[in-house]
CSV table of C-alpha atoms in Angstrom, one decimal:
chain,number,residue,atom,x,y,z
A,9,MET,CA,11.1,-23.7,-12.2
A,10,LEU,CA,10.8,-25.8,-8.8
A,11,LEU,CA,8.3,-23.9,-7.1
A,12,SER,CA,5.7,-20.9,-8.1
A,13,VAL,CA,4.6,-19.0,-4.8
A,14,ARG,CA,1.7,-16.7,-6.4
A,15,GLY,CA,-0.5,-14.1,-4.2
A,16,LEU,CA,-0.9,-17.1,-1.5
A,17,GLU,CA,-2.6,-15.9,1.8
A,18,VAL,CA,-2.9,-17.4,5.3
A,19,GLU,CA,-4.7,-17.6,8.1
A,20,TYR,CA,-5.8,-18.3,11.8
A,21,PHE,CA,-8.9,-18.7,13.5
A,22,GLY,CA,-9.6,-17.0,16.3
A,23,LYS,CA,-11.6,-16.1,18.5
A,24,LYS,CA,-12.8,-12.7,17.9
A,25,GLY,CA,-12.3,-13.7,14.7
A,26,ASN,CA,-8.9,-14.9,12.0
A,27,VAL,CA,-6.2,-13.7,12.1
A,28,PRO,CA,-4.2,-13.1,9.0
A,29,ALA,CA,-0.4,-14.5,8.8
A,30,VAL,CA,0.6,-14.5,5.6
A,31,ARG,CA,-0.8,-11.5,3.8
A,32,GLY,CA,-0.2,-12.4,-0.8
A,33,VAL,CA,3.4,-13.6,-0.6
A,34,SER,CA,4.6,-14.6,-4.3
A,35,PHE,CA,7.8,-16.0,-5.2
A,36,ASP,CA,9.5,-18.2,-7.4
A,37,LEU,CA,12.3,-20.5,-6.5
A,38,ASP,CA,14.4,-22.1,-8.7
A,39,SER,CA,15.6,-25.8,-8.9
A,40,SER,CA,19.0,-26.3,-7.0
A,41,ARG,CA,19.2,-22.6,-6.1
A,42,SER,CA,19.3,-21.4,-1.5
A,43,LEU,CA,16.8,-18.8,-0.8
A,44,GLY,CA,17.3,-17.2,1.8
A,45,ILE,CA,13.8,-15.4,4.3
A,46,VAL,CA,13.9,-13.0,6.6
A,47,GLY,CA,12.5,-10.6,8.9
A,48,GLU,CA,11.6,-10.0,12.4
A,49,SER,CA,9.8,-13.0,14.7
A,50,GLY,CA,6.0,-12.4,14.1
A,51,SER,CA,6.2,-11.1,10.1
A,52,GLY,CA,5.4,-14.6,8.7
A,53,LYS,CA,8.6,-16.7,8.3
A,54,THR,CA,6.9,-19.9,9.9
A,55,THR,CA,4.2,-19.7,9.0
A,56,LEU,CA,4.4,-19.0,4.9
A,57,ALA,CA,7.1,-22.4,5.6
A,58,LEU,CA,4.3,-24.0,7.0
A,59,ALA,CA,2.0,-23.3,4.2
A,60,LEU,CA,4.5,-24.4,1.8
A,61,ALA,CA,4.9,-27.9,3.4
A,62,GLY,CA,0.8,-28.2,3.9
A,63,LEU,CA,1.2,-28.4,7.5
A,64,VAL,CA,-1.2,-25.7,8.7
A,65,GLY,CA,-3.5,-27.5,9.9
A,66,SER,CA,-7.4,-27.3,8.8
A,67,HIS,CA,-9.0,-26.9,12.5
A,68,GLU,CA,-6.4,-23.6,12.7
A,69,GLY,CA,-6.7,-22.4,10.1
A,70,ARG,CA,-6.4,-22.3,6.2
A,71,ALA,CA,-4.0,-21.5,2.9
A,72,ARG,CA,-5.4,-20.2,0.1
A,73,GLY,CA,-4.5,-18.2,-3.0
A,74,GLU,CA,-3.7,-18.0,-7.2
A,75,GLY,CA,-1.5,-21.0,-7.2
A,76,VAL,CA,1.7,-22.4,-5.1
A,77,VAL,CA,2.3,-24.7,-7.9
A,78,PHE,CA,5.5,-27.4,-6.9
A,79,GLU,CA,6.9,-29.3,-9.8
A,80,GLY,CA,3.9,-28.1,-12.3
A,81,ARG,CA,1.3,-29.7,-9.2
A,82,ASP,CA,-0.6,-26.7,-7.5
A,83,LEU,CA,-0.4,-28.1,-3.7
A,84,LEU,CA,-3.8,-25.7,-3.0
A,85,LEU,CA,-5.5,-28.3,-4.1
A,86,CYS,CA,-3.6,-31.6,-3.2
A,87,GLY,CA,-5.9,-33.8,-0.5
A,88,GLY,CA,-4.6,-35.0,3.0
A,89,GLU,CA,-3.3,-38.2,1.4
A,90,GLU,CA,-1.1,-36.2,-2.2
A,91,LEU,CA,0.5,-34.0,0.5
A,92,ARG,CA,1.8,-36.9,2.9
A,93,ARG,CA,3.3,-38.4,-0.3
A,94,LEU,CA,4.5,-35.5,-0.8
A,95,ARG,CA,6.7,-34.9,2.4
A,96,GLY,CA,9.1,-36.4,2.9
A,97,LYS,CA,9.6,-37.3,-0.4
A,98,ASP,CA,9.8,-34.5,-2.2
A,99,ILE,CA,9.6,-32.1,0.4
A,100,GLY,CA,12.0,-32.2,3.4
A,101,PHE,CA,11.1,-30.2,6.2
A,102,VAL,CA,14.1,-29.4,9.4
A,103,PHE,CA,12.1,-28.2,11.5
A,104,GLN,CA,13.3,-24.8,14.4
A,105,ASP,CA,13.1,-27.7,17.4
A,106,PRO,CA,14.2,-31.1,17.0
A,107,PHE,CA,13.7,-32.0,20.5
A,108,SER,CA,10.1,-31.7,20.3
A,109,SER,CA,9.9,-32.8,17.0
A,110,LEU,CA,11.0,-36.0,17.0
A,111,ASN,CA,9.6,-38.7,18.5
A,112,PRO,CA,10.6,-39.6,22.3
A,113,VAL,CA,10.1,-43.1,22.6
A,114,MET,CA,11.4,-44.3,19.8
A,115,THR,CA,15.5,-44.2,18.6
A,116,ILE,CA,16.6,-42.0,16.2
A,117,GLY,CA,17.7,-44.8,13.7
A,118,ALA,CA,13.9,-46.1,14.2
A,119,GLN,CA,13.0,-42.7,13.2
A,120,ILE,CA,15.0,-41.9,11.0
A,121,GLU,CA,14.2,-45.8,8.6
A,122,GLU,CA,10.5,-45.1,9.7
A,123,ALA,CA,10.5,-42.2,7.3
A,124,ILE,CA,12.5,-44.5,4.7
A,125,LEU,CA,10.1,-47.1,5.0
A,126,VAL,CA,6.7,-45.5,4.7
A,127,HIS,CA,8.0,-44.4,1.1
A,128,ALA,CA,8.6,-46.9,-0.6
A,129,ARG,CA,5.6,-48.3,0.7
A,130,ALA,CA,3.8,-46.2,-1.0
A,131,GLY,CA,5.3,-47.5,-4.0
A,132,ARG,CA,4.0,-51.0,-4.0
A,133,SER,CA,1.3,-52.1,-1.5
A,134,GLY,CA,2.3,-54.7,1.6
A,135,ALA,CA,4.8,-54.0,4.4
A,136,ALA,CA,7.9,-53.9,4.0
A,137,ASP,CA,9.7,-57.3,3.3
A,138,ARG,CA,12.9,-58.0,5.9
A,139,ARG,CA,14.9,-57.0,3.2
A,140,THR,CA,13.7,-53.8,2.8
A,141,ARG,CA,13.8,-53.3,6.4
A,142,ASP,CA,18.1,-54.4,6.2
A,143,GLN,CA,18.3,-51.7,3.4
A,144,ALA,CA,16.5,-49.3,5.6
A,145,ARG,CA,18.5,-49.6,8.1
A,146,ALA,CA,22.2,-49.7,6.2
A,147,ARG,CA,20.1,-46.6,4.5
A,148,GLY,CA,20.1,-44.6,8.1
A,149,LEU,CA,23.7,-45.6,9.0
A,150,GLU,CA,24.9,-43.6,5.8
A,151,LEU,CA,22.9,-40.7,6.5
A,152,LEU,CA,24.4,-40.8,10.2
A,153,SER,CA,27.6,-40.9,9.2
A,154,ARG,CA,26.4,-38.6,5.8
A,155,ALA,CA,24.9,-35.8,8.3
A,156,GLN,CA,28.8,-36.1,10.4
A,157,ILE,CA,27.7,-37.7,13.0
A,158,PRO,CA,30.9,-39.2,15.1
A,159,ASP,CA,30.3,-43.4,15.9
A,160,PRO,CA,26.6,-43.6,14.2
A,161,PRO,CA,25.6,-47.3,15.6
A,162,ARG,CA,25.4,-45.3,19.6
A,163,VAL,CA,23.0,-42.2,17.9
A,164,HIS,CA,21.6,-45.0,15.3
A,165,GLY,CA,20.2,-46.7,18.4
A,166,SER,CA,19.8,-43.8,21.0
A,167,TYR,CA,16.4,-41.9,22.0
A,168,PRO,CA,15.6,-37.6,21.5
A,169,HIS,CA,17.0,-36.9,25.1
A,170,GLN,CA,20.2,-39.7,24.9
A,171,ILE,CA,22.1,-36.9,22.6
A,172,SER,CA,22.9,-33.6,23.0
A,173,GLY,CA,21.3,-30.6,20.6
A,174,GLY,CA,24.0,-30.4,18.1
A,175,GLN,CA,23.4,-34.7,17.2
A,176,ARG,CA,19.3,-34.1,17.6
A,177,GLN,CA,19.6,-31.2,14.6
A,178,ARG,CA,22.3,-33.5,12.2
A,179,ALA,CA,19.8,-36.6,12.8
A,180,MET,CA,16.7,-34.5,11.6
A,181,ILE,CA,18.8,-33.1,9.1
A,182,ALA,CA,19.7,-36.5,8.4
A,183,MET,CA,16.2,-37.5,8.1
A,184,ALA,CA,14.8,-34.6,6.5
A,185,VAL,CA,17.3,-35.7,3.5
A,186,ALA,CA,16.2,-39.3,3.5
A,187,ASN,CA,14.5,-39.7,0.3
A,188,ARG,CA,16.3,-37.2,-1.8
A,189,PRO,CA,13.7,-34.6,-1.6
A,190,LYS,CA,14.3,-32.0,-4.0
A,191,LEU,CA,13.3,-28.6,-1.6
A,192,LEU,CA,13.9,-29.1,2.2
A,193,ILE,CA,12.9,-26.5,4.7
A,194,ALA,CA,15.1,-25.1,6.7
A,195,ASP,CA,12.9,-23.1,9.7
A,196,GLU,CA,16.1,-21.2,12.3
A,197,PRO,CA,17.3,-24.8,12.0
A,198,THR,CA,20.5,-23.4,14.3
A,199,THR,CA,18.2,-20.9,16.3
A,200,ALA,CA,18.6,-23.2,19.7
A,201,LEU,CA,22.8,-24.1,19.1
A,202,ASP,CA,25.5,-23.2,20.4
A,203,VAL,CA,27.7,-20.6,17.7
A,204,THR,CA,29.8,-23.0,17.6
A,205,VAL,CA,27.5,-26.0,16.1
A,206,GLN,CA,25.8,-23.4,14.3
A,207,LYS,CA,28.9,-23.1,11.5
A,208,ASP,CA,28.6,-26.5,11.8
A,209,ILE,CA,24.9,-27.5,10.4
A,210,LEU,CA,24.7,-24.6,7.9
A,211,GLU,CA,28.1,-25.7,6.8
A,212,LEU,CA,25.9,-29.9,6.6
A,213,LEU,CA,23.1,-27.9,5.1
A,214,THR,CA,24.9,-26.6,1.9
A,215,ARG,CA,26.9,-29.5,1.8
A,216,LEU,CA,23.8,-31.4,1.4
A,217,ARG,CA,22.3,-29.3,-0.6
A,218,LYS,CA,25.1,-29.1,-3.4
A,219,GLU,CA,25.7,-33.0,-2.9
A,220,LEU,CA,21.9,-34.5,-3.4
A,221,ASP,CA,21.3,-30.8,-5.8
A,222,MET,CA,18.1,-29.8,-4.4
A,223,ALA,CA,16.4,-26.3,-3.4
A,224,LEU,CA,16.2,-25.3,0.2
A,225,LEU,CA,14.8,-22.3,1.2
A,226,PHE,CA,16.7,-21.5,4.7
A,227,ILE,CA,14.4,-18.9,7.0
A,228,THR,CA,16.2,-17.3,9.7
A,229,HIS,CA,15.8,-14.0,11.6
A,230,HIS,CA,19.9,-13.8,11.5
A,231,LEU,CA,20.7,-11.4,8.4
A,232,GLY,CA,24.6,-12.8,8.4
A,233,ILE,CA,23.8,-15.8,8.3
A,234,ALA,CA,21.5,-15.2,4.7
A,235,SER,CA,24.2,-13.9,3.8
A,236,LEU,CA,26.7,-16.3,4.2
A,237,TYR,CA,24.6,-19.5,2.8
A,238,THR,CA,21.3,-18.0,0.3
A,239,GLU,CA,22.1,-17.1,-2.9
A,240,ASP,CA,18.0,-14.7,-2.8
A,241,LEU,CA,16.9,-13.0,-0.7
A,242,LEU,CA,13.0,-12.4,1.0
A,243,ILE,CA,12.5,-9.6,3.4
A,244,MET,CA,9.0,-10.2,4.9
A,245,TYR,CA,7.1,-7.6,7.6
A,246,ALA,CA,3.8,-8.0,8.7
A,247,GLY,CA,3.2,-10.9,6.6
A,248,LYS,CA,4.2,-9.6,3.1
A,249,ILE,CA,7.4,-9.4,1.3
A,250,VAL,CA,8.8,-6.2,1.0
A,251,GLU,CA,11.6,-6.9,-0.8
A,252,SER,CA,13.6,-9.6,-2.3
A,253,GLY,CA,16.0,-10.5,-5.0
A,254,PRO,CA,20.0,-11.6,-4.9
A,255,THR,CA,21.3,-11.5,-1.5
A,256,ALA,CA,24.9,-9.8,-2.3
A,257,GLU,CA,22.5,-7.1,-3.7
A,258,VAL,CA,20.0,-7.0,-1.4
A,259,LEU,CA,22.4,-6.8,1.6
A,260,SER,CA,24.6,-4.0,-0.2
A,261,ARG,CA,21.9,-1.9,-1.5
A,262,PRO,CA,18.5,-2.1,0.3
A,263,GLN,CA,15.9,-0.4,-1.7
A,264,HIS,CA,12.9,-0.7,1.1
A,265,PRO,CA,13.5,1.8,4.6
A,266,TYR,CA,12.5,-2.3,6.7
A,267,THR,CA,15.3,-3.9,5.1
A,268,ARG,CA,17.6,-0.9,5.7
A,269,ALA,CA,16.4,0.0,8.7
A,270,LEU,CA,17.3,-4.2,9.7
A,271,LEU,CA,21.0,-3.9,8.6
A,272,ASP,CA,21.4,-1.3,10.5
A,273,SER,CA,20.2,-3.0,13.6
A,274,VAL,CA,23.1,-5.1,12.7
A,275,PRO,CA,25.9,-5.4,15.9
A,276,GLY,CA,29.5,-3.9,14.1
A,277,ARG,CA,27.6,-2.2,11.5
A,278,PRO,CA,28.4,2.0,11.0
A,279,ALA,CA,25.7,3.9,11.0
A,280,ARG,CA,24.4,6.1,7.1
A,281,GLY,CA,25.3,9.4,6.9
A,282,ALA,CA,28.4,11.2,8.1
A,283,ALA,CA,27.1,10.6,11.7
A,284,ARG,CA,28.6,7.3,13.4
A,285,ARG,CA,26.2,5.9,15.6
A,286,ARG,CA,27.7,5.2,18.7
A,287,ARG,CA,24.6,2.7,20.4
A,288,LEU,CA,23.2,0.1,18.5
A,289,ALA,CA,20.4,1.2,16.4
A,290,ALA,CA,17.1,0.1,17.1
A,291,ILE,CA,13.7,0.2,14.4
A,292,ALA,CA,11.8,2.7,16.4
A,293,GLY,CA,8.2,1.2,18.0
A,294,SER,CA,7.1,-2.6,17.7
A,295,PRO,CA,5.6,-5.1,15.2
A,296,PRO,CA,2.0,-4.0,14.5
A,297,ASP,CA,-0.8,-6.6,16.1
A,298,PRO,CA,-2.2,-8.5,12.6
A,299,THR,CA,-5.4,-8.1,13.4
A,300,HIS,CA,-5.5,-4.3,13.7
A,301,LEU,CA,-3.0,-3.7,10.4
A,302,PRO,CA,-2.7,0.5,9.9
A,303,ALA,CA,-3.8,2.3,6.6
A,304,GLY,CA,-1.5,1.8,4.1
A,305,CYS,CA,1.7,0.9,4.6
A,306,ALA,CA,2.5,-1.6,7.4
A,307,PHE,CA,5.7,-0.5,8.0
A,308,HIS,CA,4.8,3.3,7.9
A,309,PRO,CA,3.7,4.4,11.9
A,310,ARG,CA,7.7,2.7,12.2
A,311,CYS,CA,9.2,4.4,9.2
A,312,PRO,CA,11.9,7.3,8.6
A,313,PHE,CA,10.8,8.2,5.6
A,314,ALA,CA,7.3,8.0,5.2
A,315,GLU,CA,5.1,10.6,4.0
A,316,GLU,CA,1.2,10.9,2.7
A,317,ILE,CA,1.2,8.4,0.4
A,318,CYS,CA,2.5,6.2,2.6
A,319,ARG,CA,-0.8,6.5,5.5
A,320,THR,CA,-3.5,6.4,3.1
A,321,ASP,CA,-2.5,3.5,0.0
A,322,ILE,CA,-0.6,-0.7,0.6
A,323,PRO,CA,1.9,-0.9,-2.1
A,324,GLU,CA,2.7,-3.4,-4.4
A,325,ALA,CA,5.9,-5.0,-5.3
A,326,ARG,CA,6.8,-3.8,-8.4
A,327,ASP,CA,10.9,-4.8,-10.0
A,328,LEU,CA,12.9,-1.3,-9.8
A,329,GLU,CA,14.0,-0.4,-12.9
A,330,GLY,CA,18.0,-1.0,-14.0
A,331,MET,CA,17.7,-4.0,-10.2
A,332,GLU,CA,18.0,-7.5,-10.1
A,333,ARG,CA,15.3,-5.9,-7.4
A,334,ARG,CA,12.3,-6.0,-6.2
A,335,ALA,CA,9.9,-3.7,-3.5
A,336,ALA,CA,7.2,-3.0,-2.2
A,337,CYS,CA,7.4,0.5,-1.5
A,338,HIS,CA,5.8,4.0,-2.7
A,339,LEU,CA,9.4,5.3,-2.3
A,340,ALA,CA,11.5,3.0,-4.2
A,341,PRO,CA,14.2,3.0,-5.1
A,342,LEU,CA,15.6,4.9,-2.4
A,343,GLU,CA,18.7,7.1,-2.6
A,344,GLY,CA,21.7,6.6,-0.6
A,345,PRO,CA,23.9,3.0,-0.2
């Protein structure tokens, strides 16, 4: 098992009290597998990813839990220096907005080389020598070529504002895989890109995952993307995982009302039951305020199936008999497809 997360909780500090963003999340990720995390904005997806990489700053919040074990090492117990050695080497991260993530006053090549040299120096004392720098430059050009960037030498010497959004994201991916990480976390890496560029970036991530034999944790709000590019799936709502299992199984026979509602809101998908809708289905209501969560199941105010127990008791995630599935719903398994 590459990554095992148990009871992870993340909260941010606020003027009127702490704000829970991730609530008791548990899951496993095997080496070389692709895991998608899907949910509405504010469901806790990005915070979960940041916490796994140790990027929730101590001045803004805190992460705690039973354990976040990566290759036998509990990341919740690691100090700052140890986490810095892991990030960029064993754990790569692709941010949603490369323009704000890349250094505007450094060339693309210099930033990739820095990512390589920082971890090269970590293995020995002293600054990098000329030969090491030349090797890092050659590696940077190789990575840009591997990321299918046209004219790698030009992009290597360019600043972030001098290249396109798609090229910036490819450069960010090249930097994230520079040290051949065992886990790559991609936080909605195609959100700001054109549809045609999105497809290219997704196929690039898939190809690199296979070539480098790394696990991929892919965050998206788009179920269609998750269905094509992930093997396993977590559905998040209000900071909790409400359903998990193999992607094909979750999307073909959803066992949580929220997962069903997400699927029914996908354009072009027929409505459940005999009647066919003429308009795009929408999930009633709004996501709850994390500082004032409803009693019982957080989804019950929006759930068409809610019963009294849903309003009073918090459902725990449990294995569903006869399925490769876990769901946090009192009523699961649900009837119908």
